[in-house]
Amino acid sequence: MKKVKKQSNQPSTEFDQLSSEYSQDQAAPEIVPHQSKIRRSLGWSALTIVGIAILSGFFTTSYSDEGTAEEVVANRISTATEAGENLFTEENNANIEARDFEVTNAGSDGGEARMLIWDFNLEDFDEVAVLVDGVPVKEKLILSENAAAISIPVPSTVTVRGVKDVGGGISYAVKFPNNKSTYFNVVTVGQSNTYTVLPRP
Amino acid sequence: MGKLFAIIGAIAYYLFYPFLLIMILLGPIMEFPVLLEIYELETPRAGLTLSVLCIVGILLFLSYKYPRLGWLYRKFPVMIPLLQMFFITLTGIELGIFFANLWADKFLYSKGVAIFLSIVSLIIVRSYLSYWYSKYPISYKVHKV
């Protein structure tokens, strides 16, 4: 009670209280040597990483740059999608049908190109087989959120065949980093999708 | 009123603080294999991302600046240089992952250039830490010859 009375007698404002707290904070003794320098170093590091993150924003893309997930998948070919991106949180085929694609500008003639393949909606570990020019490259490839890479010759014909459907159909996305295009597709067990990979003109 | 905000802010901060510690202390150990995986499997992998690292950095800085948020450092003083080292190392690794992903996902440059950029970012943070702690040693018992 006495303490409260004493406090009320003091002509201190809220600002004074705050500033005194602030000065206390500033005057806190150092716990380790060079603590203030460590703090400053960390502050500059944090500022630098903020700057780098802003700059990196110019290089990173996402499917959302092209519209909603439904729109992007319905358009079938996307140039903004990053490999491994999940467009849906549930297992559905986004109302698309199995289709064959012609992949143009996939690399230099006679060279090699990378093909990335992943599950673009709920990760349910469906299985596919990948054949290049009729020769099996992967007899069993479990589709997951983490894209798998397959090296393919240019030109060639890549076939993706459905092996195991855990439920809701086998939906997957294929990306060719060389032409920066992602192709959304679905396949059923035993059926195949073909990608005709063509070189740069 | 100001004090109330400060207390609410501190409570909100401490709710997030365990995650911050986990991210910084386990970050370098967890993210470095991600960087290696990108080059081994030639597929892009999402790391912690630079934007998450920004938030982590700013929150860590706040805990260094305001003693109210730094009770752990008074109990374990070694945490101050340790977290700074880990954060800066994590920055280098994340930057390496960013450069690796630009190759693996977007093919902006060749694999050789990507590996070079990743190694350079790791070397830069490592030399920065070496320089920094040789200039400002953690302990006064450490004497430069």
mmCIF file with all atom_site columns, C-alpha atoms in Angstrom, chain A residues 72-160:
data_model
loop_
_atom_site.group_PDB
_atom_site.id
_atom_site.type_symbol
_atom_site.label_atom_id
_atom_site.label_alt_id
_atom_site.label_comp_id
_atom_site.label_asym_id
_atom_site.label_entity_id
_atom_site.label_seq_id
_atom_site.pdbx_PDB_ins_code
_atom_site.Cartn_x
_atom_site.Cartn_y
_atom_site.Cartn_z
_atom_site.occupancy
_atom_site.B_iso_or_equiv
_atom_site.pdbx_formal_charge
_atom_site.auth_seq_id
_atom_site.auth_comp_id
_atom_site.auth_asym_id
_atom_site.auth_atom_id
_atom_site.pdbx_PDB_model_num
ATOM 1  C CA . VAL A 1 72  ? -3.134  -23.599 -63.990 1.00 0.00 ? 72  VAL A CA 1
ATOM 2  C CA . VAL A 1 73  ? -3.817  -27.352 -64.083 1.00 0.00 ? 73  VAL A CA 1
ATOM 3  C CA . ALA A 1 74  ? -6.690  -26.944 -66.575 1.00 0.00 ? 74  ALA A CA 1
ATOM 4  C CA . ASN A 1 75  ? -4.329  -25.052 -68.908 1.00 0.00 ? 75  ASN A CA 1
ATOM 5  C CA . ARG A 1 76  ? -2.096  -28.176 -68.732 1.00 0.00 ? 76  ARG A CA 1
ATOM 6  C CA . ILE A 1 77  ? 1.179   -26.342 -69.467 1.00 0.00 ? 77  ILE A CA 1
ATOM 7  C CA . SER A 1 78  ? 2.700   -23.905 -66.988 1.00 0.00 ? 78  SER A CA 1
ATOM 8  C CA . THR A 1 79  ? 5.937   -21.942 -67.119 1.00 0.00 ? 79  THR A CA 1
ATOM 9  C CA . ALA A 1 80  ? 5.822   -20.577 -63.564 1.00 0.00 ? 80  ALA A CA 1
ATOM 10 C CA . THR A 1 81  ? 5.367   -23.789 -61.570 1.00 0.00 ? 81  THR A CA 1
ATOM 11 C CA . GLU A 1 82  ? 8.368   -24.893 -59.551 1.00 0.00 ? 82  GLU A CA 1
ATOM 12 C CA . ALA A 1 83  ? 9.184   -28.603 -59.416 1.00 0.00 ? 83  ALA A CA 1
ATOM 13 C CA . GLY A 1 84  ? 7.766   -30.167 -56.275 1.00 0.00 ? 84  GLY A CA 1
ATOM 14 C CA . GLU A 1 85  ? 4.991   -27.607 -55.829 1.00 0.00 ? 85  GLU A CA 1
ATOM 15 C CA . ASN A 1 86  ? 1.716   -28.943 -54.468 1.00 0.00 ? 86  ASN A CA 1
ATOM 16 C CA . LEU A 1 87  ? -1.252  -27.291 -56.112 1.00 0.00 ? 87  LEU A CA 1
ATOM 17 C CA . PHE A 1 88  ? -3.945  -29.191 -54.231 1.00 0.00 ? 88  PHE A CA 1
ATOM 18 C CA . THR A 1 89  ? -4.140  -30.568 -50.732 1.00 0.00 ? 89  THR A CA 1
ATOM 19 C CA . GLU A 1 90  ? -6.491  -33.382 -51.685 1.00 0.00 ? 90  GLU A CA 1
ATOM 20 C CA . GLU A 1 91  ? -6.256  -36.222 -54.154 1.00 0.00 ? 91  GLU A CA 1
ATOM 21 C CA . ASN A 1 92  ? -8.191  -35.302 -57.270 1.00 0.00 ? 92  ASN A CA 1
ATOM 22 C CA . ASN A 1 93  ? -7.464  -35.192 -60.937 1.00 0.00 ? 93  ASN A CA 1
ATOM 23 C CA . ALA A 1 94  ? -8.510  -31.556 -61.188 1.00 0.00 ? 94  ALA A CA 1
ATOM 24 C CA . ASN A 1 95  ? -10.931 -32.593 -63.967 1.00 0.00 ? 95  ASN A CA 1
ATOM 25 C CA . ILE A 1 96  ? -8.181  -33.180 -66.500 1.00 0.00 ? 96  ILE A CA 1
ATOM 26 C CA . GLU A 1 97  ? -7.878  -36.113 -68.839 1.00 0.00 ? 97  GLU A CA 1
ATOM 27 C CA . ALA A 1 98  ? -4.893  -38.143 -69.947 1.00 0.00 ? 98  ALA A CA 1
ATOM 28 C CA . ARG A 1 99  ? -3.079  -36.516 -72.840 1.00 0.00 ? 99  ARG A CA 1
ATOM 29 C CA . ASP A 1 100 ? 0.107   -36.835 -74.873 1.00 0.00 ? 100 ASP A CA 1
ATOM 30 C CA . PHE A 1 101 ? 2.412   -33.841 -75.192 1.00 0.00 ? 101 PHE A CA 1
ATOM 31 C CA . GLU A 1 102 ? 5.000   -32.597 -77.601 1.00 0.00 ? 102 GLU A CA 1
ATOM 32 C CA . VAL A 1 103 ? 7.891   -31.026 -75.674 1.00 0.00 ? 103 VAL A CA 1
ATOM 33 C CA . THR A 1 104 ? 9.607   -28.521 -77.914 1.00 0.00 ? 104 THR A CA 1
ATOM 34 C CA . ASN A 1 105 ? 12.889  -26.701 -77.326 1.00 0.00 ? 105 ASN A CA 1
ATOM 35 C CA . ALA A 1 106 ? 14.009  -29.307 -74.774 1.00 0.00 ? 106 ALA A CA 1
ATOM 36 C CA . GLY A 1 107 ? 17.742  -28.994 -75.393 1.00 0.00 ? 107 GLY A CA 1
ATOM 37 C CA . SER A 1 108 ? 20.446  -29.214 -77.997 1.00 0.00 ? 108 SER A CA 1
ATOM 38 C CA . ASP A 1 109 ? 20.112  -31.898 -80.673 1.00 0.00 ? 109 ASP A CA 1
ATOM 39 C CA . GLY A 1 110 ? 21.971  -35.027 -79.616 1.00 0.00 ? 110 GLY A CA 1
ATOM 40 C CA . GLY A 1 111 ? 22.389  -33.774 -76.054 1.00 0.00 ? 111 GLY A CA 1
ATOM 41 C CA . GLU A 1 112 ? 20.702  -34.728 -72.825 1.00 0.00 ? 112 GLU A CA 1
ATOM 42 C CA . ALA A 1 113 ? 17.864  -33.130 -70.922 1.00 0.00 ? 113 ALA A CA 1
ATOM 43 C CA . ARG A 1 114 ? 16.577  -33.538 -67.386 1.00 0.00 ? 114 ARG A CA 1
ATOM 44 C CA . MET A 1 115 ? 12.981  -34.464 -66.762 1.00 0.00 ? 115 MET A CA 1
ATOM 45 C CA . LEU A 1 116 ? 11.506  -33.869 -63.306 1.00 0.00 ? 116 LEU A CA 1
ATOM 46 C CA . ILE A 1 117 ? 8.411   -35.778 -62.233 1.00 0.00 ? 117 ILE A CA 1
ATOM 47 C CA . TRP A 1 118 ? 6.366   -35.390 -59.035 1.00 0.00 ? 118 TRP A CA 1
ATOM 48 C CA . ASP A 1 119 ? 2.886   -35.651 -57.543 1.00 0.00 ? 119 ASP A CA 1
ATOM 49 C CA . PHE A 1 120 ? 1.235   -32.235 -57.826 1.00 0.00 ? 120 PHE A CA 1
ATOM 50 C CA . ASN A 1 121 ? -1.578  -32.909 -55.396 1.00 0.00 ? 121 ASN A CA 1
ATOM 51 C CA . LEU A 1 122 ? -1.893  -34.933 -52.183 1.00 0.00 ? 122 LEU A CA 1
ATOM 52 C CA . GLU A 1 123 ? 1.174   -37.127 -51.838 1.00 0.00 ? 123 GLU A CA 1
ATOM 53 C CA . ASP A 1 124 ? -0.278  -40.671 -51.845 1.00 0.00 ? 124 ASP A CA 1
ATOM 54 C CA . PHE A 1 125 ? 2.693   -42.535 -53.319 1.00 0.00 ? 125 PHE A CA 1
ATOM 55 C CA . ASP A 1 126 ? 1.162   -43.698 -56.602 1.00 0.00 ? 126 ASP A CA 1
ATOM 56 C CA . GLU A 1 127 ? 3.570   -45.614 -58.797 1.00 0.00 ? 127 GLU A CA 1
ATOM 57 C CA . VAL A 1 128 ? 4.479   -45.148 -62.455 1.00 0.00 ? 128 VAL A CA 1
ATOM 58 C CA . ALA A 1 129 ? 7.005   -46.613 -64.865 1.00 0.00 ? 129 ALA A CA 1
ATOM 59 C CA . VAL A 1 130 ? 9.096   -44.410 -67.159 1.00 0.00 ? 130 VAL A CA 1
ATOM 60 C CA . LEU A 1 131 ? 10.268  -45.639 -70.560 1.00 0.00 ? 131 LEU A CA 1
ATOM 61 C CA . VAL A 1 132 ? 12.572  -43.745 -72.904 1.00 0.00 ? 132 VAL A CA 1
ATOM 62 C CA . ASP A 1 133 ? 12.220  -44.779 -76.559 1.00 0.00 ? 133 ASP A CA 1
ATOM 63 C CA . GLY A 1 134 ? 10.458  -47.942 -75.367 1.00 0.00 ? 134 GLY A CA 1
ATOM 64 C CA . VAL A 1 135 ? 13.286  -48.926 -73.011 1.00 0.00 ? 135 VAL A CA 1
ATOM 65 C CA . PRO A 1 136 ? 12.339  -48.939 -69.320 1.00 0.00 ? 136 PRO A CA 1
ATOM 66 C CA . VAL A 1 137 ? 14.413  -46.436 -67.360 1.00 0.00 ? 137 VAL A CA 1
ATOM 67 C CA . LYS A 1 138 ? 12.401  -46.745 -64.151 1.00 0.00 ? 138 LYS A CA 1
ATOM 68 C CA . GLU A 1 139 ? 10.223  -49.823 -63.736 1.00 0.00 ? 139 GLU A CA 1
ATOM 69 C CA . LYS A 1 140 ? 8.786   -48.447 -60.524 1.00 0.00 ? 140 LYS A CA 1
ATOM 70 C CA . LEU A 1 141 ? 8.869   -44.791 -59.627 1.00 0.00 ? 141 LEU A CA 1
ATOM 71 C CA . ILE A 1 142 ? 6.991   -43.760 -56.506 1.00 0.00 ? 142 ILE A CA 1
ATOM 72 C CA . LEU A 1 143 ? 5.546   -40.304 -57.050 1.00 0.00 ? 143 LEU A CA 1
ATOM 73 C CA . SER A 1 144 ? 6.038   -37.946 -54.121 1.00 0.00 ? 144 SER A CA 1
ATOM 74 C CA . GLU A 1 145 ? 6.301   -34.239 -53.354 1.00 0.00 ? 145 GLU A CA 1
ATOM 75 C CA . ASN A 1 146 ? 10.030  -34.461 -53.949 1.00 0.00 ? 146 ASN A CA 1
ATOM 76 C CA . ALA A 1 147 ? 10.622  -34.379 -57.665 1.00 0.00 ? 147 ALA A CA 1
ATOM 77 C CA . ALA A 1 148 ? 12.584  -37.256 -59.173 1.00 0.00 ? 148 ALA A CA 1
ATOM 78 C CA . ALA A 1 149 ? 14.998  -36.493 -62.016 1.00 0.00 ? 149 ALA A CA 1
ATOM 79 C CA . ILE A 1 150 ? 15.440  -38.646 -65.097 1.00 0.00 ? 150 ILE A CA 1
ATOM 80 C CA . SER A 1 151 ? 18.076  -37.959 -67.690 1.00 0.00 ? 151 SER A CA 1
ATOM 81 C CA . ILE A 1 152 ? 16.732  -38.347 -71.204 1.00 0.00 ? 152 ILE A CA 1
ATOM 82 C CA . PRO A 1 153 ? 18.324  -38.026 -74.635 1.00 0.00 ? 153 PRO A CA 1
ATOM 83 C CA . VAL A 1 154 ? 17.139  -35.306 -77.027 1.00 0.00 ? 154 VAL A CA 1
ATOM 84 C CA . PRO A 1 155 ? 15.278  -36.124 -79.260 1.00 0.00 ? 155 PRO A CA 1
ATOM 85 C CA . SER A 1 156 ? 13.398  -39.055 -77.740 1.00 0.00 ? 156 SER A CA 1
ATOM 86 C CA . THR A 1 157 ? 9.970   -40.327 -76.773 1.00 0.00 ? 157 THR A CA 1
ATOM 87 C CA . VAL A 1 158 ? 9.251   -40.613 -73.068 1.00 0.00 ? 158 VAL A CA 1
ATOM 88 C CA . THR A 1 159 ? 6.394   -42.837 -71.939 1.00 0.00 ? 159 THR A CA 1
ATOM 89 C CA . VAL A 1 160 ? 4.892   -42.640 -68.467 1.00 0.00 ? 160 VAL A CA 1
#
